[in-house]
């Protein structure tokens, strides 16, 4: 008990006597200090006293599927800052090898009586049911799977593919490939559907417009890009910047240069994409606007305003750098 008092007091910057008054429900403590002490209890993993457990903490979970993809830390940074401005304390939960699973994080967040949760990526049906049963406000940010009923904020994948495709065709490319994530990943499925529609509209075929599904990693991008290059493509649209960098490595391993032999378009505009070799042409996700929209939707739910369950789509921006160029002459064995 003494150790708890000391840790909470240090966390909040108050005396141990003040913490004791809050825990025992005694007067003489301001509402702001009382709330700060309760939040510190939650953050440090201590159970609230029985008489205080009915009070929902002003904690908000930020659940990320990983940190390797720079887009997720970027989303969390903006969302976390917006939450702090509204008086909430963000709790970052990241799935990692040997660490807690997303399901275990959901259980932990529920035990901590969080005010709400923002999921960057997605959640399972069991996790969804657990959150609904406790009436916990939820917002999905770039949901990896479809979940009806929860408010969603996403990048417009159809618009992204249309912008990239128009850019490449304006450069004279007719053999364009698409490399996205796993087949059950919702944004990847949307990109693939949009790409197929564009190919059919331009009298293209699966042969001239191949699609590959890769793991979202550098190595995954390199492996699938190697297969797509064998079809004779001269341009490749990628579902993430990390996949695009893997594709550039695959091209170079085959003696090809980017962009003279292969044009590559990424997706995200992650940090440092302006400093790659060559600087990457990519589709910039509006991280600031999306993250703040997600926080606003969550805050509205917490405050009793029911938001529309429909999805808010934000249009990306094509950032043209030096990884795309006019189509080369057909390589040996490839048809124009």
Coordinates of C-alpha atoms in Angstrom, one line a residue:
X1 CA 0.0 0.0 0.0
X2 CA 2.8 2.4 0.9
X3 CA 4.6 1.6 -2.4
X4 CA 1.4 2.4 -4.3
X5 CA 1.0 5.7 -2.5
X6 CA 4.5 6.7 -3.4
X7 CA 4.3 5.7 -7.0
X8 CA 1.0 7.4 -7.6
X9 CA 2.1 10.6 -5.7
X10 CA 5.2 10.8 -7.9
X11 CA 3.2 10.2 -11.1
X12 CA 0.8 13.0 -10.3
X13 CA 3.2 15.4 -8.5
X14 CA 1.2 15.5 -5.2
X15 CA 1.8 14.4 -1.7
X16 CA 1.1 10.9 -0.5
X17 CA -1.5 12.3 1.9
X18 CA -3.4 13.7 -1.0
X19 CA -3.4 10.3 -2.8
X20 CA -4.7 8.7 0.5
X21 CA -7.5 11.2 0.7
X22 CA -8.6 10.4 -2.9
X23 CA -8.4 6.6 -2.3
X24 CA -10.5 6.8 0.9
X25 CA -13.0 9.2 -0.6
X26 CA -12.2 12.1 1.8
X27 CA -12.9 15.8 1.1
X28 CA -10.3 18.5 0.6
X29 CA -9.1 17.5 -2.9
X30 CA -10.0 19.4 -6.1
X31 CA -11.8 17.5 -8.9
X32 CA -8.9 17.9 -11.2
X33 CA -6.4 16.4 -8.7
X34 CA -8.9 13.6 -7.8
X35 CA -9.2 12.7 -11.5
X36 CA -5.4 12.9 -12.0
X37 CA -4.9 10.4 -9.1
X38 CA -7.5 8.0 -10.5
X39 CA -5.9 8.2 -14.0
X40 CA -2.5 7.5 -12.5
X41 CA -3.9 4.4 -10.7
X42 CA -5.1 3.1 -14.1
X43 CA -1.9 3.9 -15.9
X44 CA 0.2 2.2 -13.3
X45 CA -2.0 -0.9 -13.3
X46 CA -3.4 -0.6 -9.8
X47 CA -7.1 -1.5 -9.1
X48 CA -9.3 1.3 -8.0
X49 CA -10.9 1.1 -4.6
X50 CA -14.3 -0.6 -4.7
X51 CA -16.3 2.6 -4.2
X52 CA -14.5 4.2 -7.2
X53 CA -14.7 1.4 -9.7
X54 CA -17.9 2.6 -11.2
X55 CA -16.2 5.7 -12.4
X56 CA -14.9 5.3 -16.0
X57 CA -11.3 6.4 -16.4
X58 CA -10.4 9.1 -18.8
X59 CA -8.1 6.7 -20.5
X60 CA -8.3 5.9 -24.2
X61 CA -6.7 2.9 -25.7
X62 CA -4.7 3.3 -29.0
X63 CA -4.3 -0.3 -30.4
X64 CA -1.8 -0.7 -33.2
X65 CA -1.1 -4.0 -35.1
X66 CA 2.7 -3.2 -35.3
X67 CA 5.3 -0.5 -35.2
X68 CA 7.5 -1.6 -38.1
X69 CA 5.3 0.2 -40.6
X70 CA 6.0 3.9 -40.0
X71 CA 2.4 4.8 -40.7
X72 CA 1.1 3.4 -37.5
X73 CA 3.4 5.4 -35.1
X74 CA 2.5 8.5 -37.2
X75 CA -1.3 7.9 -36.7
X76 CA -0.8 7.2 -33.0
X77 CA 1.3 10.3 -32.4
X78 CA -1.3 12.7 -33.9
X79 CA -4.3 10.8 -32.3
X80 CA -2.5 10.8 -28.9
X81 CA -1.8 14.5 -29.0
X82 CA -5.4 15.3 -29.9
X83 CA -6.6 13.1 -27.0
X84 CA -4.4 14.9 -24.6
X85 CA -5.8 18.2 -25.7
X86 CA -9.2 16.9 -24.8
X87 CA -8.1 15.8 -21.4
X88 CA -7.7 12.1 -22.1
X89 CA -4.7 10.0 -21.4
X90 CA -3.8 7.7 -24.4
X91 CA -2.6 4.2 -23.6
X92 CA -0.6 2.7 -26.5
X93 CA -1.1 -1.0 -27.1
X94 CA 1.1 -2.7 -29.7
X95 CA 1.1 -6.3 -30.7
X96 CA 4.6 -7.7 -30.8
X97 CA 6.3 -11.1 -30.8
X98 CA 6.2 -12.6 -27.4
X99 CA 4.0 -9.7 -26.1
X100 CA 0.3 -9.3 -25.5
X101 CA -2.1 -10.1 -28.3
X102 CA -4.8 -7.6 -29.3
X103 CA -7.4 -9.7 -27.5
X104 CA -5.4 -9.5 -24.3
X105 CA -5.0 -5.8 -24.7
X106 CA -8.8 -5.4 -25.1
X107 CA -9.3 -7.4 -21.9
X108 CA -6.7 -5.2 -20.1
X109 CA -8.3 -2.0 -21.4
X110 CA -11.8 -3.1 -20.2
X111 CA -10.4 -4.0 -16.8
X112 CA -8.9 -0.4 -16.6
X113 CA -12.4 1.0 -17.3
X114 CA -11.2 3.0 -20.4
X115 CA -13.4 5.7 -21.8
X116 CA -13.0 4.4 -25.4
X117 CA -10.6 2.7 -27.9
X118 CA -9.2 3.6 -31.3
X119 CA -8.1 0.7 -33.3
X120 CA -5.6 1.3 -36.0
X121 CA -6.0 -1.7 -38.3
X122 CA -8.9 -3.8 -37.0
X123 CA -10.3 -6.2 -34.4
X124 CA -11.8 -9.7 -34.3
X125 CA -15.4 -10.5 -33.8
X126 CA -14.8 -11.7 -30.3
X127 CA -13.1 -8.4 -29.4
X128 CA -15.9 -6.5 -31.1
X129 CA -18.5 -8.4 -29.0
X130 CA -16.7 -7.8 -25.8
X131 CA -16.5 -4.0 -26.4
X132 CA -20.2 -3.9 -27.4
X133 CA -21.3 -5.8 -24.3
X134 CA -19.6 -3.1 -22.1
X135 CA -20.8 -0.2 -24.3
X136 CA -17.3 1.0 -24.8
X137 CA -17.0 3.7 -27.6
X138 CA -14.9 2.5 -30.5
X139 CA -13.5 4.1 -33.7
X140 CA -11.7 2.1 -36.4
X141 CA -8.9 3.9 -38.2
X142 CA -7.9 2.4 -41.5
X143 CA -9.7 -0.8 -40.6
X144 CA -8.1 -4.0 -41.8
X145 CA -11.4 -5.9 -41.8
X146 CA -15.1 -4.8 -42.2
X147 CA -17.0 -4.1 -39.0
X148 CA -20.5 -2.8 -39.4
X149 CA -21.8 -0.5 -36.6
X150 CA -18.5 1.0 -35.5
X151 CA -17.6 4.5 -36.9
X152 CA -14.6 4.2 -39.3
X153 CA -12.1 6.7 -40.7
X154 CA -10.2 5.5 -43.8
X155 CA -8.2 6.6 -46.7
X156 CA -10.1 6.3 -50.0
X157 CA -8.4 3.3 -51.6
X158 CA -10.3 3.7 -54.9
X159 CA -9.1 7.3 -55.3
X160 CA -5.5 6.2 -54.4
X161 CA -5.4 3.6 -57.2
X162 CA -7.0 5.9 -59.7
X163 CA -4.4 8.6 -59.0
X164 CA -1.5 6.2 -59.3
X165 CA -2.9 4.5 -62.4
X166 CA -3.6 7.9 -64.2
X167 CA 0.0 9.0 -63.4
X168 CA 1.5 5.9 -64.8
X169 CA -0.6 5.8 -68.0
X170 CA 0.2 9.5 -68.6
X171 CA 3.8 8.4 -68.7
X172 CA 3.0 5.8 -71.4
X173 CA 2.9 2.6 -69.3
X174 CA 0.6 -0.1 -70.5
X175 CA 1.9 -3.1 -68.5
X176 CA 1.2 -2.0 -64.9
X177 CA 1.1 -4.3 -61.8
X178 CA -0.4 -4.0 -58.4
X179 CA 1.2 -5.3 -55.2
X180 CA -1.0 -5.1 -52.0
X181 CA -1.3 -6.9 -48.7
X182 CA -3.0 -10.2 -47.8
X183 CA -6.2 -11.1 -49.7
X184 CA -8.3 -10.8 -46.5
X185 CA -7.0 -7.2 -45.8
X186 CA -9.9 -4.8 -46.5
X187 CA -7.9 -1.9 -47.9
X188 CA -5.9 -4.3 -50.1
X189 CA -9.2 -5.8 -51.5
X190 CA -10.5 -2.4 -52.3
X191 CA -7.3 -1.4 -54.1
X192 CA -7.4 -4.7 -56.1
X193 CA -11.0 -4.2 -57.1
X194 CA -10.4 -0.6 -58.2
X195 CA -7.3 -1.7 -60.1
X196 CA -9.1 -4.5 -61.9
X197 CA -11.9 -2.1 -62.9
X198 CA -9.4 0.4 -64.4
X199 CA -7.6 -2.4 -66.3
X200 CA -10.8 -3.7 -67.8
X201 CA -11.8 -0.1 -68.8
X202 CA -8.5 0.2 -70.6
X203 CA -8.9 -3.2 -72.3
X204 CA -6.2 -4.6 -70.1
X205 CA -6.0 -8.2 -68.8
X206 CA -4.6 -10.2 -66.0
X207 CA -1.5 -10.8 -68.1
X208 CA -0.8 -7.1 -68.7
X209 CA -2.1 -6.0 -65.3
X210 CA -1.1 -8.7 -62.7
X211 CA -1.9 -8.4 -59.0
X212 CA 0.2 -9.9 -56.2
X213 CA -0.6 -10.3 -52.5
X214 CA 2.3 -9.9 -50.1
X215 CA 3.0 -9.8 -46.4
X216 CA 3.4 -6.1 -45.3
X217 CA 7.2 -6.3 -45.0
X218 CA 10.3 -5.4 -47.0
X219 CA 11.0 -9.0 -47.6
X220 CA 7.4 -9.7 -48.6
X221 CA 7.5 -6.9 -51.1
X222 CA 10.8 -8.1 -52.6
X223 CA 9.5 -11.7 -53.0
X224 CA 6.2 -10.8 -54.7
X225 CA 7.7 -8.1 -56.8
X226 CA 10.2 -10.6 -58.2
X227 CA 7.2 -12.7 -59.4
X228 CA 5.4 -9.7 -60.9
X229 CA 8.6 -8.6 -62.8
X230 CA 8.6 -11.9 -64.6
X231 CA 5.4 -10.9 -66.3
X232 CA 7.1 -8.0 -68.1
X233 CA 5.5 -5.1 -66.2
X234 CA 7.1 -1.7 -66.6
X235 CA 5.3 -0.1 -63.6
X236 CA 4.2 -1.2 -60.2
X237 CA 1.7 0.3 -57.7
X238 CA 2.4 -0.8 -54.1
X239 CA 0.1 -0.9 -51.1
X240 CA 2.7 0.6 -48.8
X241 CA 6.0 2.4 -48.9
X242 CA 7.7 -0.6 -47.3
X243 CA 6.4 -2.9 -50.1
X244 CA 7.6 -0.3 -52.7
X245 CA 11.2 -0.4 -51.2
X246 CA 11.1 -4.2 -51.4
X247 CA 10.1 -3.9 -55.1
X248 CA 13.0 -1.6 -55.8
X249 CA 15.4 -4.1 -54.3
X250 CA 13.8 -6.9 -56.4
X251 CA 14.3 -4.8 -59.6
X252 CA 17.9 -4.1 -58.8
X253 CA 18.6 -7.8 -58.0
X254 CA 17.5 -8.5 -61.6
X255 CA 19.8 -5.8 -63.1
X256 CA 17.0 -3.3 -63.6
X257 CA 17.0 0.3 -62.7
X258 CA 14.3 2.4 -61.1
X259 CA 12.7 4.4 -62.7
X260 CA 14.3 3.8 -66.2
X261 CA 13.3 0.1 -66.4
X262 CA 10.6 0.0 -63.7
X263 CA 8.5 2.8 -62.3
X264 CA 7.4 2.3 -58.7
X265 CA 4.6 4.1 -56.7
X266 CA 4.3 3.6 -53.0
X267 CA 1.6 4.3 -50.5
X268 CA 1.6 6.2 -47.2
X269 CA 4.4 8.8 -47.7
X270 CA 6.1 7.5 -44.6
X271 CA 9.0 9.4 -43.0
X272 CA 12.2 9.7 -45.1
X273 CA 10.6 8.6 -48.4
X274 CA 12.0 11.8 -49.8
X275 CA 15.5 10.5 -49.0
X276 CA 15.4 7.0 -50.5
X277 CA 17.3 6.1 -53.7
X278 CA 15.5 7.2 -55.8
X279 CA 13.1 9.4 -53.8
X280 CA 9.8 7.6 -53.8
X281 CA 6.7 8.7 -55.7
X282 CA 3.9 7.8 -53.4
X283 CA 0.4 8.4 -52.2
X284 CA 0.3 10.5 -49.1
X285 CA -2.3 9.5 -46.5
X286 CA -3.7 12.6 -44.7
X287 CA -2.6 11.5 -41.3
X288 CA -3.3 14.7 -39.4
X289 CA -6.9 15.0 -40.7
X290 CA -7.7 11.3 -40.3
X291 CA -6.4 11.0 -36.8
X292 CA -8.2 14.1 -35.6
X293 CA -11.4 12.9 -37.2
X294 CA -11.1 9.6 -35.4
X295 CA -10.6 11.4 -32.0
X296 CA -13.5 13.7 -32.7
X297 CA -15.8 10.7 -33.5
X298 CA -14.7 9.0 -30.3
X299 CA -15.1 12.1 -28.1
X300 CA -18.6 12.6 -29.5
X301 CA -19.5 9.0 -28.4
X302 CA -18.0 9.5 -25.0
X303 CA -19.9 12.7 -24.5
X304 CA -23.2 11.0 -25.5
X305 CA -23.4 12.1 -29.2
X306 CA -24.0 9.1 -31.4
X307 CA -22.0 9.5 -34.6
X308 CA -23.1 8.0 -37.9
X309 CA -21.8 4.4 -38.3
X310 CA -20.8 5.2 -41.9
X311 CA -17.2 5.4 -43.0
X312 CA -15.4 8.7 -43.4
X313 CA -13.2 8.6 -46.5
X314 CA -10.2 10.9 -46.8
X315 CA -8.6 11.3 -50.3
X316 CA -4.9 10.8 -50.5
X317 CA -2.4 13.0 -52.4
X318 CA -0.1 11.8 -55.1
X319 CA 3.4 13.0 -54.4
X320 CA 5.5 12.7 -57.5
X321 CA 9.2 12.3 -56.9
X322 CA 11.9 10.3 -58.9
X323 CA 10.8 6.6 -58.8
X324 CA 8.5 7.0 -61.8
X325 CA 9.4 7.9 -65.4
X326 CA 8.2 7.4 -69.0
X327 CA 7.7 3.8 -70.0
X328 CA 10.9 2.1 -71.4
X329 CA 11.1 0.3 -74.7
X330 CA 9.7 -3.3 -74.4
X331 CA 12.2 -5.8 -72.9
X332 CA 13.1 -9.0 -74.6
X333 CA 10.2 -11.3 -74.6
X334 CA 7.7 -8.7 -73.4
X335 CA 4.8 -7.4 -75.5
X336 CA 4.0 -3.7 -75.6

